Amino acid sequence: MRMAETAPKLIRIDPFRLHMERRGRMVTDANIFASRAVKLESDAIRQLCDAASLPPARKVLATADIHVGFGVPIGAVLGLEDAIMPPAVGYDINCGMRLLHTPFSRGEIDTDKIAADIARDIPLGEGRENLQLDKAGIETVINKGVAAVPALAQKSGHRAWEAFDPDQFYDDLQRIEENGRLPANPAAVPKTAIQKGRNQLGTLGGGNHFIEIQYVQEIFDADLAKTFGIFKNQIVVMIHSGSRRFGYEIADQYMNVAAARPENADRPKMLSYLPTHSSAGKNYIAAMAAAANFGFTNRHIMALLVRRCFNRMFGPTPLKLIYDVTHNMAKLEKHGGNRLWVHRKGATRAFGPERMTGSNFAKTGQPIITPGSMGTASFLLVGTGNSAESLSSVNHGAGRVMSRTAARGKSRRGRIVTPALISDEQFKRSMKGIKLIAGDRRKIKEEAPGAYKDIEEVVRIVVECGWAKPVARMIPLAVLKG
């Protein structure tokens, strides 16, 4: 299958909806939910057209943070029938968000000091290691996800377990998507994933992953905020990370498996899929679940380390989990009477109260954690149940407006080859008043606020479409980046 050579024509339906009519190779229409203020890359639109040209595609759309990804754009949501697609999940399986609230208000604690303490406990950047697991330990994580934590805590003397509390742990499990566990199978996991991931739990990673200490600047819905334990000027902690090298190795191996299958003979690796009835498809689903369990557990251990830092500095301190949600995942869901494998690549599930029956969020709807870029606001929202048109999905963040290379520039042997689109002075101004701790200072401009879309506009689209209700806006005080 040849990739689209020209950007398909988009027709604006209303201020927030764009329609790409089925034509040529496309097997279904596609929609993009974006206002005129949102810049759309032609290459990302072409990628969405390619996704809508896959035989198993039944519903294809993108949120306002759409930008170019590997084969499938980031910000895309694909509903596939009887097929699973590794590139539509991505390399960082179960990259996701976790939000904790503290009992402190802005000005009551030294956030710079606590950020430095956290940075000493949680390794920042690529290739870093923390919790060491033996074969039995990583298999327990694969099988049980976050529920493996009590067993891990009994086996080792790692500092994270100083913050482990059984009662708090039970409450945490109720506040994690899927309770922190999907049905997995260690036999489906490549040996390279085991080798590369067994020492990476409790590490942040690089790229756009972060830990932020924020304060609640504005409350939009007082009742919902009270339900979640949120108040104005409150200090909260947001964690953004995924399944590290463990998930990457799984993604890479199964992309190669998919590319080698006869049904993908005429399409590139980045657009290959697996029939769910095939042994390869079943194995990828089981391995993807293993990576999801690893990602949930990774964020949980980092949260324990954050709690440990607060406890050491202030004495026993309740840091309650609001929610933990993934934004790189595929799940079998029912939508409009159809059972589809819903792939969310840089998109977050946004169920309303009805679909959260039996959980802590049956009255509020699912919490949605939407980060901006470092230096800008992040948002807590809840799903309304009115997002059938987006397969109950919303954007996972602001979305890039320029590549990493364009943001930081390119040099060779000390000579500038391509000037940075973001100057050092611009970057400094954008981070004024925010404590920044970076694992790699050379690359930090890649994540500059100017490299991303306007989070306020992106969130406004979600709210105006009726998919979510805003609860609170948070502003960073300290940022830890890989």
PDB file of N, CA and C in Angstrom, residues 115-190:
ATOM      1  N   ALA A 115      11.619  19.092  45.014  1.00  0.00           N
ATOM      2  CA  ALA A 115      11.903  18.646  43.649  1.00  0.00           C
ATOM      3  C   ALA A 115      13.314  18.070  43.558  1.00  0.00           C
ATOM      4  N   ALA A 116      14.270  18.736  44.201  1.00  0.00           N
ATOM      5  CA  ALA A 116      15.651  18.248  44.189  1.00  0.00           C
ATOM      6  C   ALA A 116      15.750  16.902  44.903  1.00  0.00           C
ATOM      7  N   ASP A 117      14.982  16.736  45.968  1.00  0.00           N
ATOM      8  CA  ASP A 117      14.973  15.479  46.708  1.00  0.00           C
ATOM      9  C   ASP A 117      14.406  14.345  45.846  1.00  0.00           C
ATOM     10  N   ILE A 118      13.315  14.638  45.130  1.00  0.00           N
ATOM     11  CA  ILE A 118      12.712  13.639  44.239  1.00  0.00           C
ATOM     12  C   ILE A 118      13.698  13.236  43.148  1.00  0.00           C
ATOM     13  N   ALA A 119      14.426  14.219  42.611  1.00  0.00           N
ATOM     14  CA  ALA A 119      15.387  13.940  41.541  1.00  0.00           C
ATOM     15  C   ALA A 119      16.514  13.041  42.015  1.00  0.00           C
ATOM     16  N   ARG A 120      16.824  13.054  43.292  1.00  0.00           N
ATOM     17  CA  ARG A 120      17.845  12.154  43.821  1.00  0.00           C
ATOM     18  C   ARG A 120      17.331  10.717  43.937  1.00  0.00           C
ATOM     19  N   ASP A 121      16.022  10.557  44.085  1.00  0.00           N
ATOM     20  CA  ASP A 121      15.427   9.227  44.264  1.00  0.00           C
ATOM     21  C   ASP A 121      14.951   8.592  42.965  1.00  0.00           C
ATOM     22  N   ILE A 122      14.557   9.429  41.989  1.00  0.00           N
ATOM     23  CA  ILE A 122      14.015   8.919  40.716  1.00  0.00           C
ATOM     24  C   ILE A 122      14.968   9.290  39.592  1.00  0.00           C
ATOM     25  N   PRO A 123      15.623   8.302  38.982  1.00  0.00           N
ATOM     26  CA  PRO A 123      16.550   8.598  37.880  1.00  0.00           C
ATOM     27  C   PRO A 123      15.825   9.232  36.697  1.00  0.00           C
ATOM     28  N   LEU A 124      16.414  10.286  36.140  1.00  0.00           N
ATOM     29  CA  LEU A 124      15.852  11.007  35.007  1.00  0.00           C
ATOM     30  C   LEU A 124      16.670  10.699  33.762  1.00  0.00           C
ATOM     31  N   GLY A 125      15.995  10.508  32.621  1.00  0.00           N
ATOM     32  CA  GLY A 125      16.703  10.328  31.359  1.00  0.00           C
ATOM     33  C   GLY A 125      16.693   8.895  30.862  1.00  0.00           C
ATOM     34  N   GLU A 126      17.202   8.744  29.632  1.00  0.00           N
ATOM     35  CA  GLU A 126      17.193   7.437  28.976  1.00  0.00           C
ATOM     36  C   GLU A 126      18.235   6.497  29.582  1.00  0.00           C
ATOM     37  N   GLY A 127      17.929   5.191  29.536  1.00  0.00           N
ATOM     38  CA  GLY A 127      18.885   4.170  29.926  1.00  0.00           C
ATOM     39  C   GLY A 127      19.187   4.087  31.402  1.00  0.00           C
ATOM     40  N   ARG A 128      18.411   4.737  32.234  1.00  0.00           N
ATOM     41  CA  ARG A 128      18.671   4.733  33.667  1.00  0.00           C
ATOM     42  C   ARG A 128      18.016   3.539  34.334  1.00  0.00           C
ATOM     43  N   GLU A 129      18.553   3.151  35.510  1.00  0.00           N
ATOM     44  CA  GLU A 129      18.058   1.987  36.239  1.00  0.00           C
ATOM     45  C   GLU A 129      17.689   2.368  37.666  1.00  0.00           C
ATOM     46  N   ASN A 130      16.827   1.558  38.278  1.00  0.00           N
ATOM     47  CA  ASN A 130      16.456   1.799  39.669  1.00  0.00           C
ATOM     48  C   ASN A 130      16.166   0.467  40.362  1.00  0.00           C
ATOM     49  N   LEU A 131      14.903   0.080  40.451  1.00  0.00           N
ATOM     50  CA  LEU A 131      14.544  -1.158  41.144  1.00  0.00           C
ATOM     51  C   LEU A 131      15.046  -2.369  40.360  1.00  0.00           C
ATOM     52  N   GLN A 132      15.784  -3.243  41.020  1.00  0.00           N
ATOM     53  CA  GLN A 132      16.356  -4.426  40.381  1.00  0.00           C
ATOM     54  C   GLN A 132      15.410  -5.615  40.566  1.00  0.00           C
ATOM     55  N   LEU A 133      15.023  -6.264  39.480  1.00  0.00           N
ATOM     56  CA  LEU A 133      14.117  -7.403  39.540  1.00  0.00           C
ATOM     57  C   LEU A 133      14.792  -8.669  39.034  1.00  0.00           C
ATOM     58  N   ASP A 134      14.556  -9.770  39.720  1.00  0.00           N
ATOM     59  CA  ASP A 134      14.982 -11.053  39.185  1.00  0.00           C
ATOM     60  C   ASP A 134      13.889 -11.578  38.258  1.00  0.00           C
ATOM     61  N   LYS A 135      14.098 -12.762  37.684  1.00  0.00           N
ATOM     62  CA  LYS A 135      13.149 -13.323  36.724  1.00  0.00           C
ATOM     63  C   LYS A 135      11.765 -13.476  37.349  1.00  0.00           C
ATOM     64  N   ALA A 136      11.712 -13.977  38.588  1.00  0.00           N
ATOM     65  CA  ALA A 136      10.417 -14.159  39.254  1.00  0.00           C
ATOM     66  C   ALA A 136       9.742 -12.817  39.502  1.00  0.00           C
ATOM     67  N   GLY A 137      10.543 -11.804  39.821  1.00  0.00           N
ATOM     68  CA  GLY A 137       9.971 -10.491  40.105  1.00  0.00           C
ATOM     69  C   GLY A 137       9.344  -9.851  38.888  1.00  0.00           C
ATOM     70  N   ILE A 138      10.036  -9.898  37.747  1.00  0.00           N
ATOM     71  CA  ILE A 138       9.474  -9.259  36.554  1.00  0.00           C
ATOM     72  C   ILE A 138       8.273 -10.057  36.039  1.00  0.00           C
ATOM     73  N   GLU A 139       8.280 -11.370  36.213  1.00  0.00           N
ATOM     74  CA  GLU A 139       7.111 -12.155  35.820  1.00  0.00           C
ATOM     75  C   GLU A 139       5.905 -11.830  36.697  1.00  0.00           C
ATOM     76  N   THR A 140       6.156 -11.529  37.956  1.00  0.00           N
ATOM     77  CA  THR A 140       5.062 -11.112  38.841  1.00  0.00           C
ATOM     78  C   THR A 140       4.466  -9.792  38.376  1.00  0.00           C
ATOM     79  N   VAL A 141       5.327  -8.851  37.964  1.00  0.00           N
ATOM     80  CA  VAL A 141       4.847  -7.570  37.445  1.00  0.00           C
ATOM     81  C   VAL A 141       4.056  -7.785  36.153  1.00  0.00           C
ATOM     82  N   ILE A 142       4.572  -8.649  35.274  1.00  0.00           N
ATOM     83  CA  ILE A 142       3.882  -8.933  34.016  1.00  0.00           C
ATOM     84  C   ILE A 142       2.501  -9.494  34.277  1.00  0.00           C
ATOM     85  N   ASN A 143       2.392 -10.393  35.217  1.00  0.00           N
ATOM     86  CA  ASN A 143       1.118 -11.070  35.480  1.00  0.00           C
ATOM     87  C   ASN A 143       0.141 -10.238  36.300  1.00  0.00           C
ATOM     88  N   LYS A 144       0.651  -9.478  37.263  1.00  0.00           N
ATOM     89  CA  LYS A 144      -0.227  -8.822  38.229  1.00  0.00           C
ATOM     90  C   LYS A 144      -0.278  -7.308  38.106  1.00  0.00           C
ATOM     91  N   GLY A 145       0.645  -6.711  37.386  1.00  0.00           N
ATOM     92  CA  GLY A 145       0.653  -5.258  37.320  1.00  0.00           C
ATOM     93  C   GLY A 145       0.916  -4.656  38.682  1.00  0.00           C
ATOM     94  N   VAL A 146       0.192  -3.588  39.006  1.00  0.00           N
ATOM     95  CA  VAL A 146       0.413  -2.888  40.279  1.00  0.00           C
ATOM     96  C   VAL A 146       0.148  -3.795  41.475  1.00  0.00           C
ATOM     97  N   ALA A 147      -0.731  -4.780  41.306  1.00  0.00           N
ATOM     98  CA  ALA A 147      -1.010  -5.714  42.401  1.00  0.00           C
ATOM     99  C   ALA A 147       0.219  -6.514  42.799  1.00  0.00           C
ATOM    100  N   ALA A 148       1.293  -6.457  42.007  1.00  0.00           N
ATOM    101  CA  ALA A 148       2.542  -7.133  42.358  1.00  0.00           C
ATOM    102  C   ALA A 148       3.329  -6.386  43.420  1.00  0.00           C
ATOM    103  N   VAL A 149       3.000  -5.126  43.657  1.00  0.00           N
ATOM    104  CA  VAL A 149       3.807  -4.285  44.543  1.00  0.00           C
ATOM    105  C   VAL A 149       3.970  -4.865  45.949  1.00  0.00           C
ATOM    106  N   PRO A 150       2.915  -5.352  46.632  1.00  0.00           N
ATOM    107  CA  PRO A 150       3.132  -5.917  47.975  1.00  0.00           C
ATOM    108  C   PRO A 150       4.138  -7.062  47.989  1.00  0.00           C
ATOM    109  N   ALA A 151       4.087  -7.929  46.975  1.00  0.00           N
ATOM    110  CA  ALA A 151       5.039  -9.041  46.913  1.00  0.00           C
ATOM    111  C   ALA A 151       6.455  -8.530  46.683  1.00  0.00           C
ATOM    112  N   LEU A 152       6.600  -7.520  45.817  1.00  0.00           N
ATOM    113  CA  LEU A 152       7.925  -6.948  45.568  1.00  0.00           C
ATOM    114  C   LEU A 152       8.476  -6.306  46.841  1.00  0.00           C
ATOM    115  N   ALA A 153       7.599  -5.651  47.583  1.00  0.00           N
ATOM    116  CA  ALA A 153       8.020  -4.963  48.803  1.00  0.00           C
ATOM    117  C   ALA A 153       8.526  -5.939  49.858  1.00  0.00           C
ATOM    118  N   GLN A 154       8.012  -7.164  49.847  1.00  0.00           N
ATOM    119  CA  GLN A 154       8.442  -8.165  50.817  1.00  0.00           C
ATOM    120  C   GLN A 154       9.785  -8.788  50.443  1.00  0.00           C
ATOM    121  N   LYS A 155      10.144  -8.694  49.154  1.00  0.00           N
ATOM    122  CA  LYS A 155      11.331  -9.398  48.672  1.00  0.00           C
ATOM    123  C   LYS A 155      12.598  -8.557  48.719  1.00  0.00           C
ATOM    124  N   SER A 156      12.474  -7.231  48.709  1.00  0.00           N
ATOM    125  CA  SER A 156      13.674  -6.404  48.621  1.00  0.00           C
ATOM    126  C   SER A 156      13.619  -5.267  49.628  1.00  0.00           C
ATOM    127  N   GLY A 157      14.755  -4.617  49.797  1.00  0.00           N
ATOM    128  CA  GLY A 157      14.825  -3.503  50.739  1.00  0.00           C
ATOM    129  C   GLY A 157      14.898  -2.161  50.048  1.00  0.00           C
ATOM    130  N   HIS A 158      14.313  -2.061  48.869  1.00  0.00           N
ATOM    131  CA  HIS A 158      14.376  -0.810  48.116  1.00  0.00           C
ATOM    132  C   HIS A 158      13.710   0.329  48.881  1.00  0.00           C
ATOM    133  N   ARG A 159      14.252   1.538  48.734  1.00  0.00           N
ATOM    134  CA  ARG A 159      13.749   2.697  49.477  1.00  0.00           C
ATOM    135  C   ARG A 159      12.298   3.040  49.152  1.00  0.00           C
ATOM    136  N   ALA A 160      11.792   2.617  47.983  1.00  0.00           N
ATOM    137  CA  ALA A 160      10.392   2.919  47.643  1.00  0.00           C
ATOM    138  C   ALA A 160       9.434   2.315  48.644  1.00  0.00           C
ATOM    139  N   TRP A 161       9.816   1.167  49.218  1.00  0.00           N
ATOM    140  CA  TRP A 161       8.880   0.466  50.101  1.00  0.00           C
ATOM    141  C   TRP A 161       8.722   1.167  51.444  1.00  0.00           C
ATOM    142  N   GLU A 162       9.578   2.140  51.733  1.00  0.00           N
ATOM    143  CA  GLU A 162       9.415   2.917  52.966  1.00  0.00           C
ATOM    144  C   GLU A 162       8.092   3.678  52.966  1.00  0.00           C
ATOM    145  N   ALA A 163       7.566   3.959  51.779  1.00  0.00           N
ATOM    146  CA  ALA A 163       6.306   4.706  51.674  1.00  0.00           C
ATOM    147  C   ALA A 163       5.114   3.796  51.423  1.00  0.00           C
ATOM    148  N   PHE A 164       5.343   2.474  51.411  1.00  0.00           N
ATOM    149  CA  PHE A 164       4.232   1.546  51.145  1.00  0.00           C
ATOM    150  C   PHE A 164       3.342   1.424  52.368  1.00  0.00           C
ATOM    151  N   ASP A 165       2.046   1.597  52.154  1.00  0.00           N
ATOM    152  CA  ASP A 165       1.043   1.453  53.215  1.00  0.00           C
ATOM    153  C   ASP A 165      -0.093   0.602  52.664  1.00  0.00           C
ATOM    154  N   PRO A 166      -0.422  -0.531  53.283  1.00  0.00           N
ATOM    155  CA  PRO A 166      -1.444  -1.441  52.736  1.00  0.00           C
ATOM    156  C   PRO A 166      -2.802  -0.791  52.521  1.00  0.00           C
ATOM    157  N   ASP A 167      -3.245   0.039  53.465  1.00  0.00           N
ATOM    158  CA  ASP A 167      -4.560   0.682  53.313  1.00  0.00           C
ATOM    159  C   ASP A 167      -4.547   1.675  52.161  1.00  0.00           C
ATOM    160  N   GLN A 168      -3.496   2.450  52.081  1.00  0.00           N
ATOM    161  CA  GLN A 168      -3.371   3.410  50.989  1.00  0.00           C
ATOM    162  C   GLN A 168      -3.262   2.682  49.652  1.00  0.00           C
ATOM    163  N   PHE A 169      -2.570   1.549  49.646  1.00  0.00           N
ATOM    164  CA  PHE A 169      -2.402   0.773  48.428  1.00  0.00           C
ATOM    165  C   PHE A 169      -3.740   0.295  47.889  1.00  0.00           C
ATOM    166  N   TYR A 170      -4.612  -0.189  48.768  1.00  0.00           N
ATOM    167  CA  TYR A 170      -5.927  -0.652  48.327  1.00  0.00           C
ATOM    168  C   TYR A 170      -6.709   0.492  47.696  1.00  0.00           C
ATOM    169  N   ASP A 171      -6.640   1.674  48.294  1.00  0.00           N
ATOM    170  CA  ASP A 171      -7.339   2.840  47.731  1.00  0.00           C
ATOM    171  C   ASP A 171      -6.729   3.227  46.395  1.00  0.00           C
ATOM    172  N   ASP A 172      -5.403   3.145  46.290  1.00  0.00           N
ATOM    173  CA  ASP A 172      -4.731   3.455  45.024  1.00  0.00           C
ATOM    174  C   ASP A 172      -5.251   2.581  43.889  1.00  0.00           C
ATOM    175  N   LEU A 173      -5.370   1.282  44.143  1.00  0.00           N
ATOM    176  CA  LEU A 173      -5.792   0.353  43.085  1.00  0.00           C
ATOM    177  C   LEU A 173      -7.134   0.752  42.486  1.00  0.00           C
ATOM    178  N   GLN A 174      -8.026   1.301  43.303  1.00  0.00           N
ATOM    179  CA  GLN A 174      -9.351   1.688  42.817  1.00  0.00           C
ATOM    180  C   GLN A 174      -9.290   2.931  41.943  1.00  0.00           C
ATOM    181  N   ARG A 175      -8.131   3.591  41.935  1.00  0.00           N
ATOM    182  CA  ARG A 175      -7.983   4.863  41.224  1.00  0.00           C
ATOM    183  C   ARG A 175      -6.991   4.770  40.061  1.00  0.00           C
ATOM    184  N   ILE A 176      -6.792   3.547  39.574  1.00  0.00           N
ATOM    185  CA  ILE A 176      -5.940   3.310  38.417  1.00  0.00           C
ATOM    186  C   ILE A 176      -6.797   2.674  37.327  1.00  0.00           C
ATOM    187  N   GLU A 177      -6.654   3.137  36.104  1.00  0.00           N
ATOM    188  CA  GLU A 177      -7.387   2.533  35.000  1.00  0.00           C
ATOM    189  C   GLU A 177      -7.149   1.013  34.992  1.00  0.00           C
ATOM    190  N   GLU A 178      -8.236   0.254  34.873  1.00  0.00           N
ATOM    191  CA  GLU A 178      -8.191  -1.215  34.903  1.00  0.00           C
ATOM    192  C   GLU A 178      -7.589  -1.732  36.208  1.00  0.00           C
ATOM    193  N   ASN A 179      -7.633  -0.915  37.259  1.00  0.00           N
ATOM    194  CA  ASN A 179      -7.031  -1.279  38.549  1.00  0.00           C
ATOM    195  C   ASN A 179      -5.557  -1.676  38.417  1.00  0.00           C
ATOM    196  N   GLY A 180      -4.920  -1.136  37.378  1.00  0.00           N
ATOM    197  CA  GLY A 180      -3.489  -1.343  37.211  1.00  0.00           C
ATOM    198  C   GLY A 180      -3.085  -2.690  36.668  1.00  0.00           C
ATOM    199  N   ARG A 181      -4.021  -3.410  36.032  1.00  0.00           N
ATOM    200  CA  ARG A 181      -3.671  -4.736  35.530  1.00  0.00           C
ATOM    201  C   ARG A 181      -4.520  -5.131  34.327  1.00  0.00           C
ATOM    202  N   LEU A 182      -3.862  -5.605  33.266  1.00  0.00           N
ATOM    203  CA  LEU A 182      -4.520  -6.225  32.116  1.00  0.00           C
ATOM    204  C   LEU A 182      -4.056  -7.679  32.030  1.00  0.00           C
ATOM    205  N   PRO A 183      -4.882  -8.592  31.491  1.00  0.00           N
ATOM    206  CA  PRO A 183      -4.487 -10.003  31.403  1.00  0.00           C
ATOM    207  C   PRO A 183      -3.342 -10.199  30.421  1.00  0.00           C
ATOM    208  N   ALA A 184      -2.197 -10.658  30.933  1.00  0.00           N
ATOM    209  CA  ALA A 184      -0.976 -10.770  30.133  1.00  0.00           C
ATOM    210  C   ALA A 184      -0.443 -12.194  30.171  1.00  0.00           C
ATOM    211  N   ASN A 185       0.624 -12.417  29.411  1.00  0.00           N
ATOM    212  CA  ASN A 185       1.257 -13.728  29.357  1.00  0.00           C
ATOM    213  C   ASN A 185       2.761 -13.541  29.186  1.00  0.00           C
ATOM    214  N   PRO A 186       3.565 -13.920  30.180  1.00  0.00           N
ATOM    215  CA  PRO A 186       5.022 -13.748  30.068  1.00  0.00           C
ATOM    216  C   PRO A 186       5.615 -14.448  28.850  1.00  0.00           C
ATOM    217  N   ALA A 187       4.988 -15.538  28.407  1.00  0.00           N
ATOM    218  CA  ALA A 187       5.522 -16.287  27.276  1.00  0.00           C
ATOM    219  C   ALA A 187       5.488 -15.493  25.982  1.00  0.00           C
ATOM    220  N   ALA A 188       4.615 -14.479  25.907  1.00  0.00           N
ATOM    221  CA  ALA A 188       4.503 -13.660  24.698  1.00  0.00           C
ATOM    222  C   ALA A 188       5.495 -12.505  24.680  1.00  0.00           C
ATOM    223  N   VAL A 189       6.223 -12.303  25.790  1.00  0.00           N
ATOM    224  CA  VAL A 189       7.135 -11.172  25.913  1.00  0.00           C
ATOM    225  C   VAL A 189       8.516 -11.547  25.379  1.00  0.00           C
ATOM    226  N   PRO A 190       9.077 -10.774  24.463  1.00  0.00           N
ATOM    227  CA  PRO A 190      10.423 -11.064  23.950  1.00  0.00           C
ATOM    228  C   PRO A 190      11.471 -11.049  25.061  1.00  0.00           C
TER     229      PRO A 190
END
